Amino acid sequence: MTVTGIPSFTGDASPYGGGDPYADYRTADFPFTEYADLADRRLGAGVIAANDEFFAERENMLKPEPAEFDPEHFGHKGKIMDGWETRRRRGVSAAQPHPTEDDHDWALVRLGAPGVVRGIVVDTAHFRGNYPQAVSVEATSVPGSPSPEDLLADDVKWTTLVPRTAIGGHAANGFAVDVEQRFTHLRVNQHPDGGIARLRVYGEVAPDPRWLSVLGTFDLAALENGGRVEDASDRFYSPATNTIQPGRSRKMDDGWETRRRRDKGNDWIRYSLAAESEIRAVEIDTAYLKGNSAGWAALSVAAEGSEDWTEILPRTRLQPDTNHRFVLDTPAVGSRVRIDIYPDGGISRLRLFGSLTEHGAARLAARHQELGG
């Protein structure tokens, strides 16, 4: 089911009249964007199939950056759009020239990490008169690496996350979702045809506890393993969630950077780990942060729901553009971690290596079962 009460847009946008193409873009602050994007390419998401992509490739939907618009960019098939765009549907004859109510285009999306979806944004930026009249989104959970044929088989159960809903052109169309299940794939439908610039799927990663159990030691804070950012003191230049994305940062804005402080305080991020864990080693990476890296950092842990923080790494000098490694003298047990940086600046990645405690593994397995895993 979907939750109403968030802004929605319908109808055409005005034709592009020159200047900034985003000047008349319709958007809003959606309550679920604090969650990670489960359809992020960095997590391994992909658009694995579509019934039609005549004008623009399906993979464009998952590009991390906003859609671009070049009014002079045309190819042999017509206007080249930065999104997924299908051809115009037609009826079966001159007497029936229009598509039926059931006619629609679809794309299959593999989430980068299985999880619980909290909200979806179907962005039609720059699709002003060629966006779909309506969209719907379904989800399923299929283990392993299913092919498109596997997902389209008759025995696969699909759950509706977004019912068929009218949307607007050149707009961020947001839908809050309230389905407490773990999903691996989405089927995005546009009725009857048209174009979608970007798809964002916000939610909570729900890792497979069997996989983590086999790994033994892993990064307990990593987004793909179920870690998440609870809160941060500052998100001025880039989101704190970047610090737990896979791999090393590739450029400055692929980390977390705060504005310049003019008081005597400091910046911080609070994390929830995959579950209660035993932390044995730490990496604090400042890759690509050179004149703006944090000067010092300290780490603390706490139990789930507790604000009683215990320091596990004292305030330590950091170097710019450097991966710092620390082996803890004594393993630290907790389910929450806080990094404090002094006085401001940023880090690109935080990695906390260790394993789940017996209690943490049991809690994670129980949650996996609750979500239908």
PDB file of N, CA and C in Angstrom, residues 129-162:
ATOM      1  N   GLY A 129       6.239  16.515 -22.347  1.00  0.00           N
ATOM      2  CA  GLY A 129       5.027  16.080 -23.009  1.00  0.00           C
ATOM      3  C   GLY A 129       5.118  14.639 -23.447  1.00  0.00           C
ATOM      4  N   ASN A 130       6.180  13.964 -23.032  1.00  0.00           N
ATOM      5  CA  ASN A 130       6.419  12.581 -23.457  1.00  0.00           C
ATOM      6  C   ASN A 130       6.659  11.657 -22.265  1.00  0.00           C
ATOM      7  N   TYR A 131       6.093  12.002 -21.121  1.00  0.00           N
ATOM      8  CA  TYR A 131       6.180  11.180 -19.913  1.00  0.00           C
ATOM      9  C   TYR A 131       4.988  10.209 -19.898  1.00  0.00           C
ATOM     10  N   PRO A 132       5.027   9.153 -19.091  1.00  0.00           N
ATOM     11  CA  PRO A 132       3.877   8.247 -19.016  1.00  0.00           C
ATOM     12  C   PRO A 132       2.679   8.919 -18.337  1.00  0.00           C
ATOM     13  N   GLN A 133       1.500   8.531 -18.769  1.00  0.00           N
ATOM     14  CA  GLN A 133       0.290   9.067 -18.133  1.00  0.00           C
ATOM     15  C   GLN A 133       0.199   8.619 -16.683  1.00  0.00           C
ATOM     16  N   ALA A 134       0.652   7.391 -16.421  1.00  0.00           N
ATOM     17  CA  ALA A 134       0.625   6.843 -15.068  1.00  0.00           C
ATOM     18  C   ALA A 134       1.760   5.840 -14.925  1.00  0.00           C
ATOM     19  N   VAL A 135       2.098   5.540 -13.676  1.00  0.00           N
ATOM     20  CA  VAL A 135       3.101   4.519 -13.394  1.00  0.00           C
ATOM     21  C   VAL A 135       2.579   3.584 -12.317  1.00  0.00           C
ATOM     22  N   SER A 136       3.155   2.402 -12.265  1.00  0.00           N
ATOM     23  CA  SER A 136       2.941   1.482 -11.155  1.00  0.00           C
ATOM     24  C   SER A 136       4.246   0.747 -10.918  1.00  0.00           C
ATOM     25  N   VAL A 137       4.437   0.283  -9.676  1.00  0.00           N
ATOM     26  CA  VAL A 137       5.670  -0.414  -9.323  1.00  0.00           C
ATOM     27  C   VAL A 137       5.310  -1.646  -8.505  1.00  0.00           C
ATOM     28  N   GLU A 138       5.889  -2.784  -8.901  1.00  0.00           N
ATOM     29  CA  GLU A 138       5.716  -4.039  -8.181  1.00  0.00           C
ATOM     30  C   GLU A 138       7.077  -4.532  -7.716  1.00  0.00           C
ATOM     31  N   ALA A 139       7.072  -5.433  -6.736  1.00  0.00           N
ATOM     32  CA  ALA A 139       8.328  -5.938  -6.190  1.00  0.00           C
ATOM     33  C   ALA A 139       8.212  -7.425  -5.917  1.00  0.00           C
ATOM     34  N   THR A 140       9.355  -8.086  -5.958  1.00  0.00           N
ATOM     35  CA  THR A 140       9.410  -9.509  -5.639  1.00  0.00           C
ATOM     36  C   THR A 140      10.724  -9.824  -4.953  1.00  0.00           C
ATOM     37  N   SER A 141      10.790 -11.011  -4.367  1.00  0.00           N
ATOM     38  CA  SER A 141      12.029 -11.480  -3.735  1.00  0.00           C
ATOM     39  C   SER A 141      12.366 -12.844  -4.314  1.00  0.00           C
ATOM     40  N   VAL A 142      13.446 -12.893  -5.078  1.00  0.00           N
ATOM     41  CA  VAL A 142      13.895 -14.126  -5.704  1.00  0.00           C
ATOM     42  C   VAL A 142      15.374 -14.293  -5.366  1.00  0.00           C
ATOM     43  N   PRO A 143      15.752 -15.393  -4.734  1.00  0.00           N
ATOM     44  CA  PRO A 143      17.157 -15.563  -4.338  1.00  0.00           C
ATOM     45  C   PRO A 143      18.074 -15.793  -5.521  1.00  0.00           C
ATOM     46  N   GLY A 144      19.357 -15.626  -5.269  1.00  0.00           N
ATOM     47  CA  GLY A 144      20.349 -15.887  -6.299  1.00  0.00           C
ATOM     48  C   GLY A 144      20.429 -14.779  -7.320  1.00  0.00           C
ATOM     49  N   SER A 145      20.724 -15.163  -8.554  1.00  0.00           N
ATOM     50  CA  SER A 145      20.869 -14.201  -9.650  1.00  0.00           C
ATOM     51  C   SER A 145      19.919 -14.580 -10.778  1.00  0.00           C
ATOM     52  N   PRO A 146      18.624 -14.333 -10.593  1.00  0.00           N
ATOM     53  CA  PRO A 146      17.642 -14.764 -11.591  1.00  0.00           C
ATOM     54  C   PRO A 146      17.773 -13.997 -12.898  1.00  0.00           C
ATOM     55  N   SER A 147      17.480 -14.676 -13.986  1.00  0.00           N
ATOM     56  CA  SER A 147      17.457 -14.049 -15.302  1.00  0.00           C
ATOM     57  C   SER A 147      16.127 -13.328 -15.485  1.00  0.00           C
ATOM     58  N   PRO A 148      16.018 -12.478 -16.505  1.00  0.00           N
ATOM     59  CA  PRO A 148      14.714 -11.865 -16.790  1.00  0.00           C
ATOM     60  C   PRO A 148      13.623 -12.907 -17.011  1.00  0.00           C
ATOM     61  N   GLU A 149      13.957 -14.018 -17.669  1.00  0.00           N
ATOM     62  CA  GLU A 149      12.970 -15.068 -17.907  1.00  0.00           C
ATOM     63  C   GLU A 149      12.503 -15.695 -16.594  1.00  0.00           C
ATOM     64  N   ASP A 150      13.438 -15.860 -15.649  1.00  0.00           N
ATOM     65  CA  ASP A 150      13.071 -16.394 -14.332  1.00  0.00           C
ATOM     66  C   ASP A 150      12.074 -15.472 -13.633  1.00  0.00           C
ATOM     67  N   LEU A 151      12.346 -14.168 -13.696  1.00  0.00           N
ATOM     68  CA  LEU A 151      11.495 -13.203 -12.997  1.00  0.00           C
ATOM     69  C   LEU A 151      10.113 -13.082 -13.631  1.00  0.00           C
ATOM     70  N   LEU A 152      10.034 -13.306 -14.922  1.00  0.00           N
ATOM     71  CA  LEU A 152       8.762 -13.174 -15.628  1.00  0.00           C
ATOM     72  C   LEU A 152       7.966 -14.474 -15.660  1.00  0.00           C
ATOM     73  N   ALA A 153       8.461 -15.499 -14.996  1.00  0.00           N
ATOM     74  CA  ALA A 153       7.760 -16.779 -14.962  1.00  0.00           C
ATOM     75  C   ALA A 153       6.440 -16.650 -14.208  1.00  0.00           C
ATOM     76  N   ASP A 154       5.514 -17.508 -14.534  1.00  0.00           N
ATOM     77  CA  ASP A 154       4.167 -17.420 -13.964  1.00  0.00           C
ATOM     78  C   ASP A 154       4.131 -17.663 -12.462  1.00  0.00           C
ATOM     79  N   ASP A 155       5.110 -18.394 -11.924  1.00  0.00           N
ATOM     80  CA  ASP A 155       5.071 -18.731 -10.499  1.00  0.00           C
ATOM     81  C   ASP A 155       5.719 -17.688  -9.606  1.00  0.00           C
ATOM     82  N   VAL A 156       6.217 -16.595 -10.182  1.00  0.00           N
ATOM     83  CA  VAL A 156       6.832 -15.534  -9.369  1.00  0.00           C
ATOM     84  C   VAL A 156       5.734 -14.614  -8.829  1.00  0.00           C
ATOM     85  N   LYS A 157       5.744 -14.402  -7.521  1.00  0.00           N
ATOM     86  CA  LYS A 157       4.743 -13.558  -6.870  1.00  0.00           C
ATOM     87  C   LYS A 157       5.234 -12.110  -6.817  1.00  0.00           C
ATOM     88  N   TRP A 158       4.426 -11.205  -7.341  1.00  0.00           N
ATOM     89  CA  TRP A 158       4.753  -9.776  -7.320  1.00  0.00           C
ATOM     90  C   TRP A 158       3.817  -9.050  -6.351  1.00  0.00           C
ATOM     91  N   THR A 159       4.383  -8.139  -5.564  1.00  0.00           N
ATOM     92  CA  THR A 159       3.625  -7.344  -4.597  1.00  0.00           C
ATOM     93  C   THR A 159       3.582  -5.897  -5.067  1.00  0.00           C
ATOM     94  N   THR A 160       2.413  -5.300  -5.078  1.00  0.00           N
ATOM     95  CA  THR A 160       2.276  -3.916  -5.527  1.00  0.00           C
ATOM     96  C   THR A 160       2.801  -2.953  -4.463  1.00  0.00           C
ATOM     97  N   LEU A 161       3.774  -2.135  -4.839  1.00  0.00           N
ATOM     98  CA  LEU A 161       4.275  -1.078  -3.955  1.00  0.00           C
ATOM     99  C   LEU A 161       3.631   0.259  -4.286  1.00  0.00           C
ATOM    100  N   VAL A 162       3.458   0.519  -5.579  1.00  0.00           N
ATOM    101  CA  VAL A 162       2.804   1.742  -6.042  1.00  0.00           C
ATOM    102  C   VAL A 162       1.702   1.323  -7.019  1.00  0.00           C
TER     103      VAL A 162
END
